[in-house]
Coordinates of N, CA, C and O in Angstrom, one line a residue:
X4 N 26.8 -24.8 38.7 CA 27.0 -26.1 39.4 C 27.9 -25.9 40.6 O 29.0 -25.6 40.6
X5 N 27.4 -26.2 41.2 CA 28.2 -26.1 42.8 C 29.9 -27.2 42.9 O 31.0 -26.9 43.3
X6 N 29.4 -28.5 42.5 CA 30.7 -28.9 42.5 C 31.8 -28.2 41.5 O 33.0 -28.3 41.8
X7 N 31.4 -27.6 40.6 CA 32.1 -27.1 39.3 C 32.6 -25.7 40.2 O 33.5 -25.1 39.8
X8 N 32.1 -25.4 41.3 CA 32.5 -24.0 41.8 C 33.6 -24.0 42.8 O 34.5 -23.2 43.0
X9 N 33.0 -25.3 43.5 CA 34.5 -25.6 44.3 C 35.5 -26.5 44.0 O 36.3 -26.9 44.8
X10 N 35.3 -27.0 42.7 CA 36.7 -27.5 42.4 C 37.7 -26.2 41.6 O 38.9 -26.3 41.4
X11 N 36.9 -25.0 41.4 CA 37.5 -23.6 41.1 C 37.7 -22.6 42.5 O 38.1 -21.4 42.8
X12 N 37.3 -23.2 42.9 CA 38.1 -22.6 44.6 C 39.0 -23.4 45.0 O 40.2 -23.3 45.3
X13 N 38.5 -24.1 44.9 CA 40.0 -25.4 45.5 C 41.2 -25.3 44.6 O 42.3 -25.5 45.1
X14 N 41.2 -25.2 43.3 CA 42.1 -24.9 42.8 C 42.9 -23.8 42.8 O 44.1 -23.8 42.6
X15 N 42.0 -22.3 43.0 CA 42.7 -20.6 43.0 C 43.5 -20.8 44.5 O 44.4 -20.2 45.0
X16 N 42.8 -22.0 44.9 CA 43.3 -21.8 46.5 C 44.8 -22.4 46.5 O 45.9 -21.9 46.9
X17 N 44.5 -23.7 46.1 CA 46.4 -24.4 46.2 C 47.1 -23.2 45.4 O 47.9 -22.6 46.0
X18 N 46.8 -22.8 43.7 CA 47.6 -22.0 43.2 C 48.4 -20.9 43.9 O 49.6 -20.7 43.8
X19 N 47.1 -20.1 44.7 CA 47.2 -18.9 45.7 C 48.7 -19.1 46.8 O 49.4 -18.1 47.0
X20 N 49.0 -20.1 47.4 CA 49.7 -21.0 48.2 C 50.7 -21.5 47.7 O 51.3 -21.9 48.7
X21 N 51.4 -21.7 46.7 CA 52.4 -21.6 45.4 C 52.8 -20.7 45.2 O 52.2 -20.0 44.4
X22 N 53.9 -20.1 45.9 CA 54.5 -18.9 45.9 C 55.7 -18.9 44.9 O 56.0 -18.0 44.1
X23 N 56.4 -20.3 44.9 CA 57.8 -20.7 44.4 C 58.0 -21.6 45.1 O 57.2 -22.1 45.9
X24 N 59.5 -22.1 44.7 CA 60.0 -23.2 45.2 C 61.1 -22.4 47.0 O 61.5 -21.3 47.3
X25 N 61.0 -23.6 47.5 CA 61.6 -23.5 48.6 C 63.0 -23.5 48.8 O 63.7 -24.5 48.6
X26 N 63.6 -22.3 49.2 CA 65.4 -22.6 48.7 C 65.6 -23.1 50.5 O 65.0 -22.9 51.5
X27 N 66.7 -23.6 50.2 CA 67.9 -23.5 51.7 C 68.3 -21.8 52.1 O 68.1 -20.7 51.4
X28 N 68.9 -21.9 53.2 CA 69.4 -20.3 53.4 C 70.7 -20.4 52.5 O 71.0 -19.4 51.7
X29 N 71.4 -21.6 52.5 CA 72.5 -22.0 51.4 C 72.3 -21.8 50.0 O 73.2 -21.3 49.3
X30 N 71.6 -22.1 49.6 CA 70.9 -21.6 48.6 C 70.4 -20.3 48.0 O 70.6 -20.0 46.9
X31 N 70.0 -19.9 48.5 CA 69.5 -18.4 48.5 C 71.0 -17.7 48.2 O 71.3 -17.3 47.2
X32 N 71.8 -17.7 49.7 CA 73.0 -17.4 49.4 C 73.9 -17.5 47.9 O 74.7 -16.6 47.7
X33 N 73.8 -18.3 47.2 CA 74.5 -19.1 46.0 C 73.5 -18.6 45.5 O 74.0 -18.7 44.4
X34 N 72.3 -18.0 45.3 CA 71.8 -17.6 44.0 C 71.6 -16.0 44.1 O 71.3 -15.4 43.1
X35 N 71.8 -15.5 45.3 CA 72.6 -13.7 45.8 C 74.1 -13.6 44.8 O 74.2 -12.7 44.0
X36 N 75.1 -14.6 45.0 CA 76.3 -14.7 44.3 C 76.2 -14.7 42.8 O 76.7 -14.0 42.0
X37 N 75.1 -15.8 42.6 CA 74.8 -15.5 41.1 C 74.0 -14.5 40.2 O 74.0 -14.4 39.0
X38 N 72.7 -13.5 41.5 CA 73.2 -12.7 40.5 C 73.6 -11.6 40.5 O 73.1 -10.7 39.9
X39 N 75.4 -11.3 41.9 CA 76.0 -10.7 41.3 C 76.8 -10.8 40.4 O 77.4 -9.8 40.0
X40 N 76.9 -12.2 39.8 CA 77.8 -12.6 38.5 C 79.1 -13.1 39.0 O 80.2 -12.9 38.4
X41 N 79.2 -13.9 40.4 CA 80.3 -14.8 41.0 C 80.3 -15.9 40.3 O 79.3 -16.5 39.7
X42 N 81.8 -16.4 40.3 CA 82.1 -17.7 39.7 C 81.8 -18.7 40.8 O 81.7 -18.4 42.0
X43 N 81.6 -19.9 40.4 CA 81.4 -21.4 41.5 C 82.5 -21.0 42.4 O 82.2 -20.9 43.6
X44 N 84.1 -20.7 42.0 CA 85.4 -20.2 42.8 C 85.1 -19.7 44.3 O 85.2 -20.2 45.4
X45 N 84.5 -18.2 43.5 CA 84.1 -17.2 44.4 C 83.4 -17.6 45.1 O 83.7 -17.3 46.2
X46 N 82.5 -18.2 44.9 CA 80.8 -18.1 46.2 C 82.0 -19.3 47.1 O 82.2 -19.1 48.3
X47 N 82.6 -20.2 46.6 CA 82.5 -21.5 47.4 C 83.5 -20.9 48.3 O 83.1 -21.0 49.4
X48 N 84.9 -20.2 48.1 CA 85.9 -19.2 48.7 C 84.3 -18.6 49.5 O 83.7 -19.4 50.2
X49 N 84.0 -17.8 49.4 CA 83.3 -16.5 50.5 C 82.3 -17.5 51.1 O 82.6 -17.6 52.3
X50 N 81.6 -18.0 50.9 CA 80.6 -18.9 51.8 C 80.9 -19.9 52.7 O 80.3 -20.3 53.7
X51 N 82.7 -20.6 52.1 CA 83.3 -21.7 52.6 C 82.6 -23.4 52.4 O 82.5 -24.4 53.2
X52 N 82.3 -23.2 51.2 CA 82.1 -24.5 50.7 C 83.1 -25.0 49.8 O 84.1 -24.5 49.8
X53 N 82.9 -26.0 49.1 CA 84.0 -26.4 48.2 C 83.3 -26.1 46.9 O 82.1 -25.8 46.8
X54 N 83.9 -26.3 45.8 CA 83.3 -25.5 44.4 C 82.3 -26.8 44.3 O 81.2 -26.4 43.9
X55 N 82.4 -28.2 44.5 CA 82.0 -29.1 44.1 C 80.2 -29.2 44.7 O 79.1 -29.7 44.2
X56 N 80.5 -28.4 46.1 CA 79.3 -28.6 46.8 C 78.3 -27.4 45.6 O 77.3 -27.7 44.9
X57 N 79.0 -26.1 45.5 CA 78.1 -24.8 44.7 C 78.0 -25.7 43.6 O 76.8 -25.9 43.5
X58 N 78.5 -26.1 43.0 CA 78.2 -26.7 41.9 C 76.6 -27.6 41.9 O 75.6 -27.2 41.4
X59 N 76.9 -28.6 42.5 CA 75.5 -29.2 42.9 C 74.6 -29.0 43.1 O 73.6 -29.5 42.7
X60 N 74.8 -27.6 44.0 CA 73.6 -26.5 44.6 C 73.0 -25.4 43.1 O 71.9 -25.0 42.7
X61 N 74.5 -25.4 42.5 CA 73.2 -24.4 41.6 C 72.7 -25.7 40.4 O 71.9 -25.4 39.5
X62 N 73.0 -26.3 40.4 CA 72.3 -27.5 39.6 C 70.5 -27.8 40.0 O 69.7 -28.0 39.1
X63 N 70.3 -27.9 41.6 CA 69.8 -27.9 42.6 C 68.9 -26.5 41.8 O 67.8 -26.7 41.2
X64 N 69.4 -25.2 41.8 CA 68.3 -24.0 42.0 C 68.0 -23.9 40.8 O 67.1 -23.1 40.6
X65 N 68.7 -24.5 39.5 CA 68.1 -24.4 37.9 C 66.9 -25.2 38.0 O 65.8 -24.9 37.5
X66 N 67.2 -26.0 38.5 CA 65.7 -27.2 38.4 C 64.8 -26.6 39.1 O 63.8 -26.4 38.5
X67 N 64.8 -26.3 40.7 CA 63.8 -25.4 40.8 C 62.8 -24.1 40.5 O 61.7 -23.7 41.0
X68 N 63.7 -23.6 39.3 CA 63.5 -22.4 38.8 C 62.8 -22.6 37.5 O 62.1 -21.9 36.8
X69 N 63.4 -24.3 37.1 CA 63.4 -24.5 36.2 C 63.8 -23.7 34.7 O 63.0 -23.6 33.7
X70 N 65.2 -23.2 34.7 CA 66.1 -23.0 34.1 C 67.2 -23.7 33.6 O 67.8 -24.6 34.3
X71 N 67.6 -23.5 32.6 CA 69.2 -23.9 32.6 C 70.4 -23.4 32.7 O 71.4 -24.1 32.5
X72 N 70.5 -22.1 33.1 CA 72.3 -21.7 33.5 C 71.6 -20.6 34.1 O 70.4 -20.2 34.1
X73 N 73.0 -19.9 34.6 CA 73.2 -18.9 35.9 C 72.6 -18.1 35.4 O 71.6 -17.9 36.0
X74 N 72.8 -17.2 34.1 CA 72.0 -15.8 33.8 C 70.4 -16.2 33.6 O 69.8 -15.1 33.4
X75 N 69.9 -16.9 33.6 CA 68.4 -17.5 33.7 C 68.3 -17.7 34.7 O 67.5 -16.9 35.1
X76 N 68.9 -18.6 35.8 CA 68.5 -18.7 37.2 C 68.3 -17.0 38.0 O 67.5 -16.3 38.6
X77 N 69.6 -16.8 37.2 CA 69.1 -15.1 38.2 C 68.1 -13.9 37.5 O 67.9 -12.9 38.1
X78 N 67.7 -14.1 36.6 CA 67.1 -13.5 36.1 C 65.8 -14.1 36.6 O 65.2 -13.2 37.2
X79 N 65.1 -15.2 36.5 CA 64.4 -15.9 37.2 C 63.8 -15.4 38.6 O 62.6 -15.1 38.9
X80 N 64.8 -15.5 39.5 CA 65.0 -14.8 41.4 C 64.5 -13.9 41.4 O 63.7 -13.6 42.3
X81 N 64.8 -12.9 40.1 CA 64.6 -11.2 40.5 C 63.7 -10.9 40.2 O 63.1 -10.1 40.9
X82 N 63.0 -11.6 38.9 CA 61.5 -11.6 38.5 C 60.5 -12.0 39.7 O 59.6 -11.2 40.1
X83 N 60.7 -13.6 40.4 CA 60.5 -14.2 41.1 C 60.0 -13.6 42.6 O 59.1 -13.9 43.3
X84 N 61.3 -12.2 42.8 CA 61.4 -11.5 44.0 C 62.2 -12.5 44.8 O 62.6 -11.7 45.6
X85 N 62.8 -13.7 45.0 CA 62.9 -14.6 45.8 C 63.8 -14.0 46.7 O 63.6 -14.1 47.9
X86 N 65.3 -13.0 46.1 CA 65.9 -12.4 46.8 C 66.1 -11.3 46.5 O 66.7 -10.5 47.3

């Protein structure tokens, strides 16, 4: 069935096009920190944010990763390739 074939193209296609979720460069950054195993302290000291902002942000990259804590989020990235 022809419609049955391109609603199987049209779907390999958006899938194909779903690479992952879209980080900030801020982001990215903050999930480089995490997985060298930096505290909220550390990244927000070296990047120059306040712990409160990294805090939010990695709140921000669990959900996208759809994880819940740092050794999942980064374990996630590396699988992911993201960084």
């Amino acid at each position: 069935n022809s419609f049955a074939n391109n609603n199987i193209a049209a779907k390999f296609k958006n899938e194909s096009r779903n690479v992952g979720p879209n980080f900030t460069q801020r982001q990215l950054e903050i999930l480089q920190a995490l997985i060298e195993g930096k505290t909220n302290y550390d990244i927000a000291s070296e990047l120059g944010y306040s712990v409160s902002t990294i805090r939010q942000e990695t709140i921000k990259i669990y959900s996208m990763l759809n994880v819940s804590g740092r050794r999942a989020a980064a374990q996630e990235a590396l699988r992911q390739q993201i960084v």
